[in-house]
PDB file of C-alpha atoms (C1' of nucleotides) in Angstrom:
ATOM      1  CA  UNK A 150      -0.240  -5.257  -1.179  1.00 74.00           C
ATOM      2  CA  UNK A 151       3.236  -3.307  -0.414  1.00 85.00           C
ATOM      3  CA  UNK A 152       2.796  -0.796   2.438  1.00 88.00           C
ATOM      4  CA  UNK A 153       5.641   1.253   4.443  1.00 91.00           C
ATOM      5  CA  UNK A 154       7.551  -1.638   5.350  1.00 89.00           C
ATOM      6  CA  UNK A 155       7.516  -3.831   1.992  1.00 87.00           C
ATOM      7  CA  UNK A 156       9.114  -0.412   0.054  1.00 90.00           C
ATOM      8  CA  UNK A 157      11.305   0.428   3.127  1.00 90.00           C
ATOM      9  CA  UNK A 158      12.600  -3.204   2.148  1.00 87.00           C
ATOM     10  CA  UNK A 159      12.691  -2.862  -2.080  1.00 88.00           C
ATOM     11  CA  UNK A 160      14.511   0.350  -0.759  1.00 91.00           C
ATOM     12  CA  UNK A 161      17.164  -1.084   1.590  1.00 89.00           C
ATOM     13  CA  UNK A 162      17.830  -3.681  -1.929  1.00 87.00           C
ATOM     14  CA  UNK A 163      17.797  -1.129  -4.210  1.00 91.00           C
ATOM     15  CA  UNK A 164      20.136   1.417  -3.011  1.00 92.00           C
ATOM     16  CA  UNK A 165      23.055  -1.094  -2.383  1.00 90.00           C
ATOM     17  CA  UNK A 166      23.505  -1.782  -6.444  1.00 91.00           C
ATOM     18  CA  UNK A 167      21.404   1.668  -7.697  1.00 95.00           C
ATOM     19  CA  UNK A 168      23.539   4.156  -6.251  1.00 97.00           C
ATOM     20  CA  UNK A 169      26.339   5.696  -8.807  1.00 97.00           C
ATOM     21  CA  UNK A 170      24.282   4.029 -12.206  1.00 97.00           C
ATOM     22  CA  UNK A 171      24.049   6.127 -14.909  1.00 97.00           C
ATOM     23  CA  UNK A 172      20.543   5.458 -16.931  1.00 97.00           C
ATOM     24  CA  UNK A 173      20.845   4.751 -20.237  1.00 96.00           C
ATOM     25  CA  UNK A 174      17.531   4.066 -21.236  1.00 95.00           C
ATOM     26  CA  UNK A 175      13.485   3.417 -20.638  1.00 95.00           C
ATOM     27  CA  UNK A 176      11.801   1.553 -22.127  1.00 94.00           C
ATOM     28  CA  UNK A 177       7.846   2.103 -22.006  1.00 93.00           C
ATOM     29  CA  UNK A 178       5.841  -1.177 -22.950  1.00 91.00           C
ATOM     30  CA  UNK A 179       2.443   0.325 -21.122  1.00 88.00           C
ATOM     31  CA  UNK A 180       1.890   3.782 -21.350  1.00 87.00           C
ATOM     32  CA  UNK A 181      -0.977   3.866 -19.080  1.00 86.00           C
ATOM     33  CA  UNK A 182       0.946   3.789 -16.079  1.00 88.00           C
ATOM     34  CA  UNK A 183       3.504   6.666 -16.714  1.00 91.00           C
ATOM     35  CA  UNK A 184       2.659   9.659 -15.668  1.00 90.00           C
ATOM     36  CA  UNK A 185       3.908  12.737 -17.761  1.00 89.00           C
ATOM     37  CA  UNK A 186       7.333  12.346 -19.489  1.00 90.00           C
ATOM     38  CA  UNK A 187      10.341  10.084 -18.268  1.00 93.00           C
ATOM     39  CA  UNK A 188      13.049  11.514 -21.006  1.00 93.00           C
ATOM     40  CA  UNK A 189      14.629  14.112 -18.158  1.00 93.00           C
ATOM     41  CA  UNK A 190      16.349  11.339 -15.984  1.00 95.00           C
ATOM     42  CA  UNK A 191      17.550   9.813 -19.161  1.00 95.00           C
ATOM     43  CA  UNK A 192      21.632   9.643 -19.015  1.00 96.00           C
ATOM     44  CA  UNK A 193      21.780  11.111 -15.407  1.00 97.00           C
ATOM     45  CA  UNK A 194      23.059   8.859 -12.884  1.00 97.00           C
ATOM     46  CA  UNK A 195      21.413   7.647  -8.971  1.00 97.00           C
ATOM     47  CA  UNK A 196      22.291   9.992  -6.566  1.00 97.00           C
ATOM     48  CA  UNK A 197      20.615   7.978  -3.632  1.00 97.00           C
ATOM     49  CA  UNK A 198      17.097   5.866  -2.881  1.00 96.00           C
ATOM     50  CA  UNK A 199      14.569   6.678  -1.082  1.00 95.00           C
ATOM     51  CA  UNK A 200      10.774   6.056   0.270  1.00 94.00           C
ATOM     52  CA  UNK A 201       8.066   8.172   1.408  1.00 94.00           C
ATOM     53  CA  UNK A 202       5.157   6.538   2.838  1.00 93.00           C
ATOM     54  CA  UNK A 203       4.732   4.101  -0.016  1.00 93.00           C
ATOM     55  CA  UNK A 204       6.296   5.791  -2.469  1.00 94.00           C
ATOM     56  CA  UNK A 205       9.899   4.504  -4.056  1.00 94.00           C
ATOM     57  CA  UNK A 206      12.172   7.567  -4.964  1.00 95.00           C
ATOM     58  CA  UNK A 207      14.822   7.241  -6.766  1.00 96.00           C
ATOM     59  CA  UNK A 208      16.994  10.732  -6.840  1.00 97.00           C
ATOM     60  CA  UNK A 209      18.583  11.562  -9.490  1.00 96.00           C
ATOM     61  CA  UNK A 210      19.831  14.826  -8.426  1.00 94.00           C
ATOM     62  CA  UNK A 211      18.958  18.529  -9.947  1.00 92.00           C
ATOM     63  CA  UNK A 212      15.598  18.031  -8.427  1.00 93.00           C
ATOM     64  CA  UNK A 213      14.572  14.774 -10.187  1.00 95.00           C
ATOM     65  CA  UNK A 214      12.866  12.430  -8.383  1.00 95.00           C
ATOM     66  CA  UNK A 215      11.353   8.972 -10.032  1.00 95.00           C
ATOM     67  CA  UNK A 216       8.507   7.889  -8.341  1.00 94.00           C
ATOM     68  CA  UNK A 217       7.423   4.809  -8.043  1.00 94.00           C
ATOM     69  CA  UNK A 218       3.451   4.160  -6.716  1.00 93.00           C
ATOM     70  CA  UNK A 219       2.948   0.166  -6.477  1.00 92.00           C
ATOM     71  CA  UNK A 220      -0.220   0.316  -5.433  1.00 91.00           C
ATOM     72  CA  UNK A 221      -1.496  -3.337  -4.985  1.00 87.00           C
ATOM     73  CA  UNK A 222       0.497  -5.309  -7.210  1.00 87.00           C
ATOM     74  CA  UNK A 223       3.402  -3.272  -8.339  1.00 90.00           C
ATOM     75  CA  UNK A 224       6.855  -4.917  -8.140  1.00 90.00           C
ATOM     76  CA  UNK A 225      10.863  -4.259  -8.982  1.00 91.00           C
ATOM     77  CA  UNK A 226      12.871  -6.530 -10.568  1.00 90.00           C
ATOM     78  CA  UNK A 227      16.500  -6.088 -10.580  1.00 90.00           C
ATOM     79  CA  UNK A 228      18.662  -8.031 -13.093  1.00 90.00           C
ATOM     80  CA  UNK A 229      22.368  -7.648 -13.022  1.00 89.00           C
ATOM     81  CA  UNK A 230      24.214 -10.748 -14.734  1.00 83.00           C
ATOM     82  CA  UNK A 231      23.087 -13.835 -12.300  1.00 74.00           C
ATOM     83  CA  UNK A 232      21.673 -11.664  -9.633  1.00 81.00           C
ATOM     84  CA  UNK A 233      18.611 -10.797  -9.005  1.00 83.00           C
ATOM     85  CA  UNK A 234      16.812  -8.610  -6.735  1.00 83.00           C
ATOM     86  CA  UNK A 235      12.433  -8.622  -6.106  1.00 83.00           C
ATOM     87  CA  UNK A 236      10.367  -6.564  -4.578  1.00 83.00           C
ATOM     88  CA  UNK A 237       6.596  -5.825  -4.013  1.00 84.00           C
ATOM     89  CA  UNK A 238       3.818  -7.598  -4.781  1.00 82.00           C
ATOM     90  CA  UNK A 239       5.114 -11.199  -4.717  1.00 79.00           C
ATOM     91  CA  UNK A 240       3.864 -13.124  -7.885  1.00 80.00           C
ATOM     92  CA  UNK A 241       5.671 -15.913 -10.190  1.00 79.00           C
ATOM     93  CA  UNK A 242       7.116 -13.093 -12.002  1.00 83.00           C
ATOM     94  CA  UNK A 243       9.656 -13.125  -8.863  1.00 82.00           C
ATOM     95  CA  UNK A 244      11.498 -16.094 -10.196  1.00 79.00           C
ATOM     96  CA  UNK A 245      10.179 -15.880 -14.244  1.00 81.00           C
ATOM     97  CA  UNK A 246      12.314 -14.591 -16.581  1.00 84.00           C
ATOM     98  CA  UNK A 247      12.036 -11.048 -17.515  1.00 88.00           C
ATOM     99  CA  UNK A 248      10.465  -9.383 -18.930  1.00 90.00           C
ATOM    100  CA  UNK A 249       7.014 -11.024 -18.413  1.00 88.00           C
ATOM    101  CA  UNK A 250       3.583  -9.919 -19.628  1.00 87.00           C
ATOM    102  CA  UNK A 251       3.040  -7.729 -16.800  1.00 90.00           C
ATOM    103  CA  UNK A 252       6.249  -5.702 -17.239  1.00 92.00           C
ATOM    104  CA  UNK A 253       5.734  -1.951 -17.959  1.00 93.00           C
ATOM    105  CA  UNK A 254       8.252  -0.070 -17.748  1.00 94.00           C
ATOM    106  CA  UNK A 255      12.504  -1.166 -18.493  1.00 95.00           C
ATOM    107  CA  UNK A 256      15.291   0.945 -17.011  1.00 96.00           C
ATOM    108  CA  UNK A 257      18.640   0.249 -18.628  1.00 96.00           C
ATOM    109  CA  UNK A 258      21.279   1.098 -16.130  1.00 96.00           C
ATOM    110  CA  UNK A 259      24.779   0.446 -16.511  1.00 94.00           C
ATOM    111  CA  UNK A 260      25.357  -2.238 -14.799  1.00 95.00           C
ATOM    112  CA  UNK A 261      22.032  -4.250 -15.079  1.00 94.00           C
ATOM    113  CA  UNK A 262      17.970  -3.678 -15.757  1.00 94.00           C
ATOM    114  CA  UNK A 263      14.576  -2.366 -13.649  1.00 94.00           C
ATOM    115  CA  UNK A 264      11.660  -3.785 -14.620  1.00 93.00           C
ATOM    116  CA  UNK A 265       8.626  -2.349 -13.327  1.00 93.00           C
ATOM    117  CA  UNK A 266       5.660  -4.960 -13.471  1.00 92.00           C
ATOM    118  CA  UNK A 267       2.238  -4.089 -12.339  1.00 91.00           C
ATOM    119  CA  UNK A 268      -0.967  -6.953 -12.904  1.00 87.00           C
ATOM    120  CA  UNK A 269      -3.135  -4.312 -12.209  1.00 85.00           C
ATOM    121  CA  UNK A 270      -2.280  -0.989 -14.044  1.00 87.00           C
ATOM    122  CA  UNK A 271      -3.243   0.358 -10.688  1.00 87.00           C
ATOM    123  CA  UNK A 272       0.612   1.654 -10.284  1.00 90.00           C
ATOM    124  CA  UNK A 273       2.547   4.541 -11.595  1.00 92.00           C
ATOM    125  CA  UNK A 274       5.543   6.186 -12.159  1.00 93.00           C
ATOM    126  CA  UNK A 275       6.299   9.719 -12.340  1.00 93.00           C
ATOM    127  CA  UNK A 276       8.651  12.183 -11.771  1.00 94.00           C
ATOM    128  CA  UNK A 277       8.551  14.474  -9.320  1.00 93.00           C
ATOM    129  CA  UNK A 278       5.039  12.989  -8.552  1.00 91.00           C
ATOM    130  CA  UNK A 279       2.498  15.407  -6.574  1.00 88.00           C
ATOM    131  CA  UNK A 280       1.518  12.652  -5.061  1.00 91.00           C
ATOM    132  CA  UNK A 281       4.147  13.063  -1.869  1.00 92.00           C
ATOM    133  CA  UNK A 282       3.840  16.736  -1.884  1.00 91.00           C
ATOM    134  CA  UNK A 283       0.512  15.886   0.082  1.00 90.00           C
ATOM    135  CA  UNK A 284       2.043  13.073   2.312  1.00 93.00           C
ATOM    136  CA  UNK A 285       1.262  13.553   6.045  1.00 94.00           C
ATOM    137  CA  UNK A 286       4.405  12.529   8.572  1.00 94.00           C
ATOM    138  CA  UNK A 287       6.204   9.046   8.612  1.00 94.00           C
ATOM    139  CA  UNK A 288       5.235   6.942  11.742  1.00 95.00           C
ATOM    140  CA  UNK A 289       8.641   7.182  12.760  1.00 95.00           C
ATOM    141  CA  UNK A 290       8.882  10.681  12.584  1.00 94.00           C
ATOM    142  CA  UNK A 291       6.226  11.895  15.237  1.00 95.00           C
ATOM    143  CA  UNK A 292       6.151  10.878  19.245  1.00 95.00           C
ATOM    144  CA  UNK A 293       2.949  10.100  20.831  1.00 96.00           C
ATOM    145  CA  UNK A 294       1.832  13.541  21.566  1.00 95.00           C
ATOM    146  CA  UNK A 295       1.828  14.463  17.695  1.00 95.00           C
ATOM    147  CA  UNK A 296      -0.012  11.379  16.670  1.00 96.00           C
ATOM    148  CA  UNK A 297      -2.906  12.131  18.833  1.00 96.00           C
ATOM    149  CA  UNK A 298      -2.665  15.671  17.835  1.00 95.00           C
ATOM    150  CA  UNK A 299      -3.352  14.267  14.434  1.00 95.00           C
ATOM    151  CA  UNK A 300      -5.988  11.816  14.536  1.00 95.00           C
ATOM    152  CA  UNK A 301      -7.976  12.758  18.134  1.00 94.00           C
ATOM    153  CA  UNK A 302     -10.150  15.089  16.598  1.00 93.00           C
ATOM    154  CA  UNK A 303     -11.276  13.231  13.548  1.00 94.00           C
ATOM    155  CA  UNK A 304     -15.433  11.557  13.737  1.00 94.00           C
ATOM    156  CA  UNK A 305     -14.475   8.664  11.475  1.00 94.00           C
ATOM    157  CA  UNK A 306     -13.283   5.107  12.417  1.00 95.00           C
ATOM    158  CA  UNK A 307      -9.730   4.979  13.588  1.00 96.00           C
ATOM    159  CA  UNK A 308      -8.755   2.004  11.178  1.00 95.00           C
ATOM    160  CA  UNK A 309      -9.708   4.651   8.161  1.00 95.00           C
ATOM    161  CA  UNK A 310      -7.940   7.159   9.786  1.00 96.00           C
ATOM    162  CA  UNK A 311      -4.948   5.292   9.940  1.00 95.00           C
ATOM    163  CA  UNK A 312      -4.924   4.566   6.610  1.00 95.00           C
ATOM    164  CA  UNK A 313      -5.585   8.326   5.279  1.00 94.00           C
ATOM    165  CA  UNK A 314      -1.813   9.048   3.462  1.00 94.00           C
ATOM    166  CA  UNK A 315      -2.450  12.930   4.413  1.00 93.00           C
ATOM    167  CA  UNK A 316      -2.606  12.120   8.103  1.00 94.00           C
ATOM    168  CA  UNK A 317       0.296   9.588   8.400  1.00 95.00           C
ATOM    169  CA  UNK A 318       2.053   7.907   5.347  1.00 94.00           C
ATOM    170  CA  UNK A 319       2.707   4.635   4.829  1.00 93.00           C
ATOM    171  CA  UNK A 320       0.177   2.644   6.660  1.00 94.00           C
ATOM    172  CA  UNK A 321      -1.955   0.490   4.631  1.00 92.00           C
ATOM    173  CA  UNK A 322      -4.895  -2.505   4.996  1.00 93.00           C
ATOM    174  CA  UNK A 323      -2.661  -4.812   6.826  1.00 92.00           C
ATOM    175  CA  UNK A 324      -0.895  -3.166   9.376  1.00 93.00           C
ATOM    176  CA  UNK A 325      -3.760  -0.844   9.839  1.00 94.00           C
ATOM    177  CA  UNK A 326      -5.683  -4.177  11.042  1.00 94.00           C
ATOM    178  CA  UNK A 327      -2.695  -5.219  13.095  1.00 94.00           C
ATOM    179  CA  UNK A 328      -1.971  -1.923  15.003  1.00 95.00           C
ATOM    180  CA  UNK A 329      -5.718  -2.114  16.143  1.00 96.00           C
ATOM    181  CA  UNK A 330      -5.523  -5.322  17.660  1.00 96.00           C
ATOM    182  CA  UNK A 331      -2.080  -4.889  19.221  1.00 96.00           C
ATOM    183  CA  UNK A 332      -4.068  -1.706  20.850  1.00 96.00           C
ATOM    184  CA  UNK A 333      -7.534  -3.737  21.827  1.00 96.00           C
ATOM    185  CA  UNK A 334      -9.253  -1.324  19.578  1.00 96.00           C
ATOM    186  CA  UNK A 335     -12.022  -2.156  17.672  1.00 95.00           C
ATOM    187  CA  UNK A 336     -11.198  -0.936  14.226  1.00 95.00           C
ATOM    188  CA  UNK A 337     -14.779   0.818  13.967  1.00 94.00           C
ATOM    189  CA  UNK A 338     -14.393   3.271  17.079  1.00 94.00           C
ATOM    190  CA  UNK A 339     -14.753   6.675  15.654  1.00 95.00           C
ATOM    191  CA  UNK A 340     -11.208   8.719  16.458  1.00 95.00           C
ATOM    192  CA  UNK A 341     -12.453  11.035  18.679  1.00 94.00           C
ATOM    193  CA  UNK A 342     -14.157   8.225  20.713  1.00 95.00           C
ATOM    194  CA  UNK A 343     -10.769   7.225  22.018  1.00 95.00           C
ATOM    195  CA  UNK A 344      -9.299   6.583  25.543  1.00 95.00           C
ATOM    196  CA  UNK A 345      -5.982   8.340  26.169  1.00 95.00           C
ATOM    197  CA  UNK A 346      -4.611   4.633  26.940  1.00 96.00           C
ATOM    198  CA  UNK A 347      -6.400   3.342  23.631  1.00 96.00           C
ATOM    199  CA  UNK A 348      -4.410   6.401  21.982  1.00 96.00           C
ATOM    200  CA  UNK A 349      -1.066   5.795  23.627  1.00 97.00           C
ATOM    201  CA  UNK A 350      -1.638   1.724  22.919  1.00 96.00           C
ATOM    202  CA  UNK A 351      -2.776   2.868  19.349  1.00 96.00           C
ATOM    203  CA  UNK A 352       0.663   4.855  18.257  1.00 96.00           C
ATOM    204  CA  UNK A 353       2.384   2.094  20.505  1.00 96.00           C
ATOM    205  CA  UNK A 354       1.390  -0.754  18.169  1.00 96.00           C
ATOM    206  CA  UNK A 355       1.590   0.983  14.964  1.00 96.00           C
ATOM    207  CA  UNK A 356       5.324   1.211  15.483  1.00 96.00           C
ATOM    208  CA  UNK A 357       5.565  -1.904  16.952  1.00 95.00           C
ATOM    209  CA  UNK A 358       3.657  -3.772  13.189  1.00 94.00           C
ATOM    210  CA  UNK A 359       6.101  -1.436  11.286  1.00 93.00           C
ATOM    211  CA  UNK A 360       8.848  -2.177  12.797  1.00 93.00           C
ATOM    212  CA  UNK A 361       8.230  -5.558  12.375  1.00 91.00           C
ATOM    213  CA  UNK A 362       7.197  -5.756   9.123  1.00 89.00           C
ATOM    214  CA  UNK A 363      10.421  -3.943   8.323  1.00 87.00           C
ATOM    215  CA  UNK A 364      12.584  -6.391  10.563  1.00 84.00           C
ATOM    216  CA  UNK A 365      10.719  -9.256   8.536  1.00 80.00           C
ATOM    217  CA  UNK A 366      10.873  -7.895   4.945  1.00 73.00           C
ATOM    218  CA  UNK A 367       7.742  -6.671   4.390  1.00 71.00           C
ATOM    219  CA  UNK A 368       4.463  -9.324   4.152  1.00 68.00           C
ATOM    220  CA  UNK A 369       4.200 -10.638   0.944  1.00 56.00           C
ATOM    221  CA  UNK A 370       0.848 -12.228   0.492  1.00 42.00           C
ATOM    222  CA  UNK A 371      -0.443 -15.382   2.674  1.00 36.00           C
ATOM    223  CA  UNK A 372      -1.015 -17.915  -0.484  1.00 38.00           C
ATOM    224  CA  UNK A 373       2.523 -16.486  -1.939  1.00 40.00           C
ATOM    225  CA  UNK A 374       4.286 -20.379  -1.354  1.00 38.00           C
ATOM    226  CA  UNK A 375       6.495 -20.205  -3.919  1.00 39.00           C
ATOM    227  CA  UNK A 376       8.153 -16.892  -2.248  1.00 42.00           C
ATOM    228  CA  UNK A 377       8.919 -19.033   0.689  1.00 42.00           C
ATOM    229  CA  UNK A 378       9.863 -22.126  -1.469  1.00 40.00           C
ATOM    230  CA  UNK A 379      13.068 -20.002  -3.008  1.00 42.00           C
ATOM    231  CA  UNK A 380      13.642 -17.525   0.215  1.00 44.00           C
ATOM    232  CA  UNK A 381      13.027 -14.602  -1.814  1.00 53.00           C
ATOM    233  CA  UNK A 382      10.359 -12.833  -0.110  1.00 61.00           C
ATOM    234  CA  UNK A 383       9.273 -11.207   3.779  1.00 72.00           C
ATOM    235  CA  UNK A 384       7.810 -12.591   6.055  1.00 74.00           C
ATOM    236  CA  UNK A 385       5.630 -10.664   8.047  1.00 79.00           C
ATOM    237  CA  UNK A 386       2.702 -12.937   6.768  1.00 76.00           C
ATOM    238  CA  UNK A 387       4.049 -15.219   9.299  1.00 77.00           C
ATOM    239  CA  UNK A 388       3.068 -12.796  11.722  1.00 82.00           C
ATOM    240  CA  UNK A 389       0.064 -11.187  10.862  1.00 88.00           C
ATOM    241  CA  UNK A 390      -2.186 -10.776  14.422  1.00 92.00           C
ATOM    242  CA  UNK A 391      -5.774 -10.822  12.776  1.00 93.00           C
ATOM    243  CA  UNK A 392      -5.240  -9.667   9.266  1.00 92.00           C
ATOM    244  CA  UNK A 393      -6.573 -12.505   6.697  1.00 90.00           C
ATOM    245  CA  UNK A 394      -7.052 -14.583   9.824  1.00 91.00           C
ATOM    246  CA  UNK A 395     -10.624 -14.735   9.082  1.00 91.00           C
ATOM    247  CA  UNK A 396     -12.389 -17.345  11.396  1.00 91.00           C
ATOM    248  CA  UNK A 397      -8.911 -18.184  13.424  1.00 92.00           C
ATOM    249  CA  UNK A 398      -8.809 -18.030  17.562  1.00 93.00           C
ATOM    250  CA  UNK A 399      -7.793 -14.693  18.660  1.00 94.00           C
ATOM    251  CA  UNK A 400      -3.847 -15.158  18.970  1.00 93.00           C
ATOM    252  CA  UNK A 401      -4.307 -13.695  22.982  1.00 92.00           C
ATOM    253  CA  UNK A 402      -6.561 -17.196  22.895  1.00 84.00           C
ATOM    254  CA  UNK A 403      -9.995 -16.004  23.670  1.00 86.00           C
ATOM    255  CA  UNK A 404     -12.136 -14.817  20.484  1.00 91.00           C
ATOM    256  CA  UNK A 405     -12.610 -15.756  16.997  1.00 93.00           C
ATOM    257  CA  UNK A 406     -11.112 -13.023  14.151  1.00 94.00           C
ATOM    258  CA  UNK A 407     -14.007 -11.771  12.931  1.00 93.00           C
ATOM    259  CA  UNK A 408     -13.976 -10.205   8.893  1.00 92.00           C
ATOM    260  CA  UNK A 409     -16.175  -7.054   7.087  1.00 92.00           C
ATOM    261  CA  UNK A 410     -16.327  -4.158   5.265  1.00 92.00           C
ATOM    262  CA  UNK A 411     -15.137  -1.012   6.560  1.00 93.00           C
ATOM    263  CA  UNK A 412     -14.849   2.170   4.177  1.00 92.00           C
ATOM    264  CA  UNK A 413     -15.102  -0.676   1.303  1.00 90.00           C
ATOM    265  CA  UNK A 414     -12.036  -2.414   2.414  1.00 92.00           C
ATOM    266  CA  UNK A 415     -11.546  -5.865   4.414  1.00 92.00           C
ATOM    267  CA  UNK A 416     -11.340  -5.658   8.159  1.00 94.00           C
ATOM    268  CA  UNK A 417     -10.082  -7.902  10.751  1.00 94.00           C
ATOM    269  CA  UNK A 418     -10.790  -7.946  14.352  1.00 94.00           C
ATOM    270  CA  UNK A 419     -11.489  -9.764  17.449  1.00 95.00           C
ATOM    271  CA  UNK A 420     -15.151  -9.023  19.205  1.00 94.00           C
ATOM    272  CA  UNK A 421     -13.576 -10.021  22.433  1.00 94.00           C
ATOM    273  CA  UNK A 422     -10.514  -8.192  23.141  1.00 94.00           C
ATOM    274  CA  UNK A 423     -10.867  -5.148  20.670  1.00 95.00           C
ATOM    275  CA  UNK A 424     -13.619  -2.976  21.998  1.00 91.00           C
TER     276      UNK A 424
ATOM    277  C1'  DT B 104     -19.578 -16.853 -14.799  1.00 63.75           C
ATOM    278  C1'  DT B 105     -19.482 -13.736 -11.209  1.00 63.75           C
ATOM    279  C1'  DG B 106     -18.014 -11.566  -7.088  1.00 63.75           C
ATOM    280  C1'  DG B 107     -14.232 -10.347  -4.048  1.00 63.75           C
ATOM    281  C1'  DT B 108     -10.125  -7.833  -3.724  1.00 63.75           C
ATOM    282  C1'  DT B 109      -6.910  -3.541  -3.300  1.00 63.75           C
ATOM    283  C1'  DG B 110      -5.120   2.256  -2.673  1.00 63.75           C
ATOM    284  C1'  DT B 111      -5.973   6.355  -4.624  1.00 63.75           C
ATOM    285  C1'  DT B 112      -8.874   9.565  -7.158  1.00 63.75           C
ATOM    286  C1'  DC B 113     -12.786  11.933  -7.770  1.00 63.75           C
ATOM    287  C1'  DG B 114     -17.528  13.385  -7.204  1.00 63.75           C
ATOM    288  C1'  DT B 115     -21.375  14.157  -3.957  1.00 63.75           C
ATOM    289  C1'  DT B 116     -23.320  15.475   0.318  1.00 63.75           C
ATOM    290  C1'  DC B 117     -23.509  17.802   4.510  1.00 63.75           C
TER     291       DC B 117
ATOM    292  C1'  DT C 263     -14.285  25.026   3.862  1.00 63.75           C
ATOM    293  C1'  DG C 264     -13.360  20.880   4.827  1.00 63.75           C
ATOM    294  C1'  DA C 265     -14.693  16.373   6.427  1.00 63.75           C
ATOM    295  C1'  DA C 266     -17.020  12.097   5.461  1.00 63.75           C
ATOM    296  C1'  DC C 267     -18.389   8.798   2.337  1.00 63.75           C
ATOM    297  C1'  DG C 268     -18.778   5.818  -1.630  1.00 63.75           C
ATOM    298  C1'  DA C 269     -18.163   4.637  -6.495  1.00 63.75           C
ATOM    299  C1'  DA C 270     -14.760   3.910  -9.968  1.00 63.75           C
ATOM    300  C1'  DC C 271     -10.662   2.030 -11.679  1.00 63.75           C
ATOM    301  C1'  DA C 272      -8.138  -3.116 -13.745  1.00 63.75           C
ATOM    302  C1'  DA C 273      -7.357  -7.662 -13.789  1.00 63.75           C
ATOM    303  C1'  DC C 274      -6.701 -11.833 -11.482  1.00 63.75           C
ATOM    304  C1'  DC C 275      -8.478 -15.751  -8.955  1.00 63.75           C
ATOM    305  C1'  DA C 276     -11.668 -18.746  -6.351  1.00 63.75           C
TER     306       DA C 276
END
DNA sequence: TTGGTTGTTCGTTC
DNA sequence: TGAACGAACAACCA
């Protein structure tokens, strides 16, 4: 499930071979996942890369930007000779030969190929998408005062605040469920409910889960062994503090990590230390 | 075989 | 008006 930090890292790959490619082609094997027509980046060549909340851009220049939405189980693969380069959703397509049966999309550059698989069809690419147009501020970009600006006002649970792309981009599930319990906040407080320590914790440990899911490489997924087996993906799964740590002690040691349903989506939390 | 899982989109309600 | 909420989407896996 790639958030902020897991395309921060595909991003960091892909702009050390991308930059200066010409593209020479695309090839479309599922059509459901492009959105509106591809042909205008054909033959122009990668200015720079870049990500906004979880959104991969790669610029073109003259205004063309090709988005890249990976929803749950998008992934790049880079293929240059020998080398390869993986990113997103971490499957057995990391170390299978390409492309596989859940490539979608192939981008001839010069030098080597993008291959753009997606399980799901949840994913898309686009160019110019809307999509960003509507993106809220990237946690790195606001201070403390601005993020409770945002979020102090709102009369649903903080954990689906977090998560609203509009408000803040880039924070997802995971690291929604992890800045709560670096905080002590239980993930169903309403926002408005707040302390102005619970706030300050709050925009505290959503850096602090970014950061270090950036510094790791992005989580991949917790059952993803053979990631680990041939060093290819992050790690932050390593250090997840409650997320998919269903019936674990609380990692401060007093508290089991308790698991439901909150705006449809799995939640994490300890009874004991997030209140 | 069926239910759980995920982020965004879209429709409904207040 | 806009905020809140929940179903829908697709396909894999336990």
């Amino acid at each position: 499930m790639p958030e902020l930090p897991e395309i921060e890292t595909v991003k960091l790959q892909l702009e050390k071979i991308l930059i200066g490619q010409k593209l020479k082609d695309i090839k479309i094997l599922s059509g459901k996942i492009v959105r509106g027509n591809l042909d205008s980046v054909k033959g122009k060549s990668v200015k720079s890369v870049k990500r906004m909340g979880k959104v991969l851009l790669i610029d073109f220049g003259s205004d063309l930007l090709l988005g890249f939405h990976f929803k749950m189980t998008g992934q790049l693969i880079y293929e240059d000779g020998g080398k390869r380069i993986v990113g997103g959703h971490p499957t057995e397509d990391f170390v299978n030969k390409m492309p596989s049966n859940h490539t979608r999309v192939i981008f001839n550059f010069d030098k080597g190929t993008l291959y753009f698989n997606d399980q799901r069809l949840f994913g898309w690419v686009e160019i110019n998408p809307k999509f960003v147009d509507k993106l809220g501020p990237e946690p790195f970009e606001i201070d403390e005062k601005k993020f409770v600006e945002l979020v102090c006002k709102r009369k649903k649970p903080i954990k689906l605040v977090l998560m609203e792309q509009d408000v803040i981009s880039g924070v997802g599930n995971i690291y929604a469920n992890d800045a709560c319990w670096e905080a002590k906040v239980n993930p169903r407080r309403l926002a408005n409910t707040l302390t102005a320590k619970q706030f300050s914790d709050l925009y505290k440990g959503m850096i602090k889960v970014l950061e270090e899911g950036i510094k790791y490489g992005g989580a991949t997924a917790a059952d993803a062994k053979y990631i680990d087996l041939h060093g290819l993906g992050g790690h932050y799964q390593d250090h997840f503090r409650v997320y998919d740590r269903e019936g674990e002690e609380c990692l401060r040691g007093d508290g089991i990590v308790h698991k439901f349903v909150l705006g449809g989506r799995g939640t994490y939390y300890c009874p004991k230390c997030q209140v």
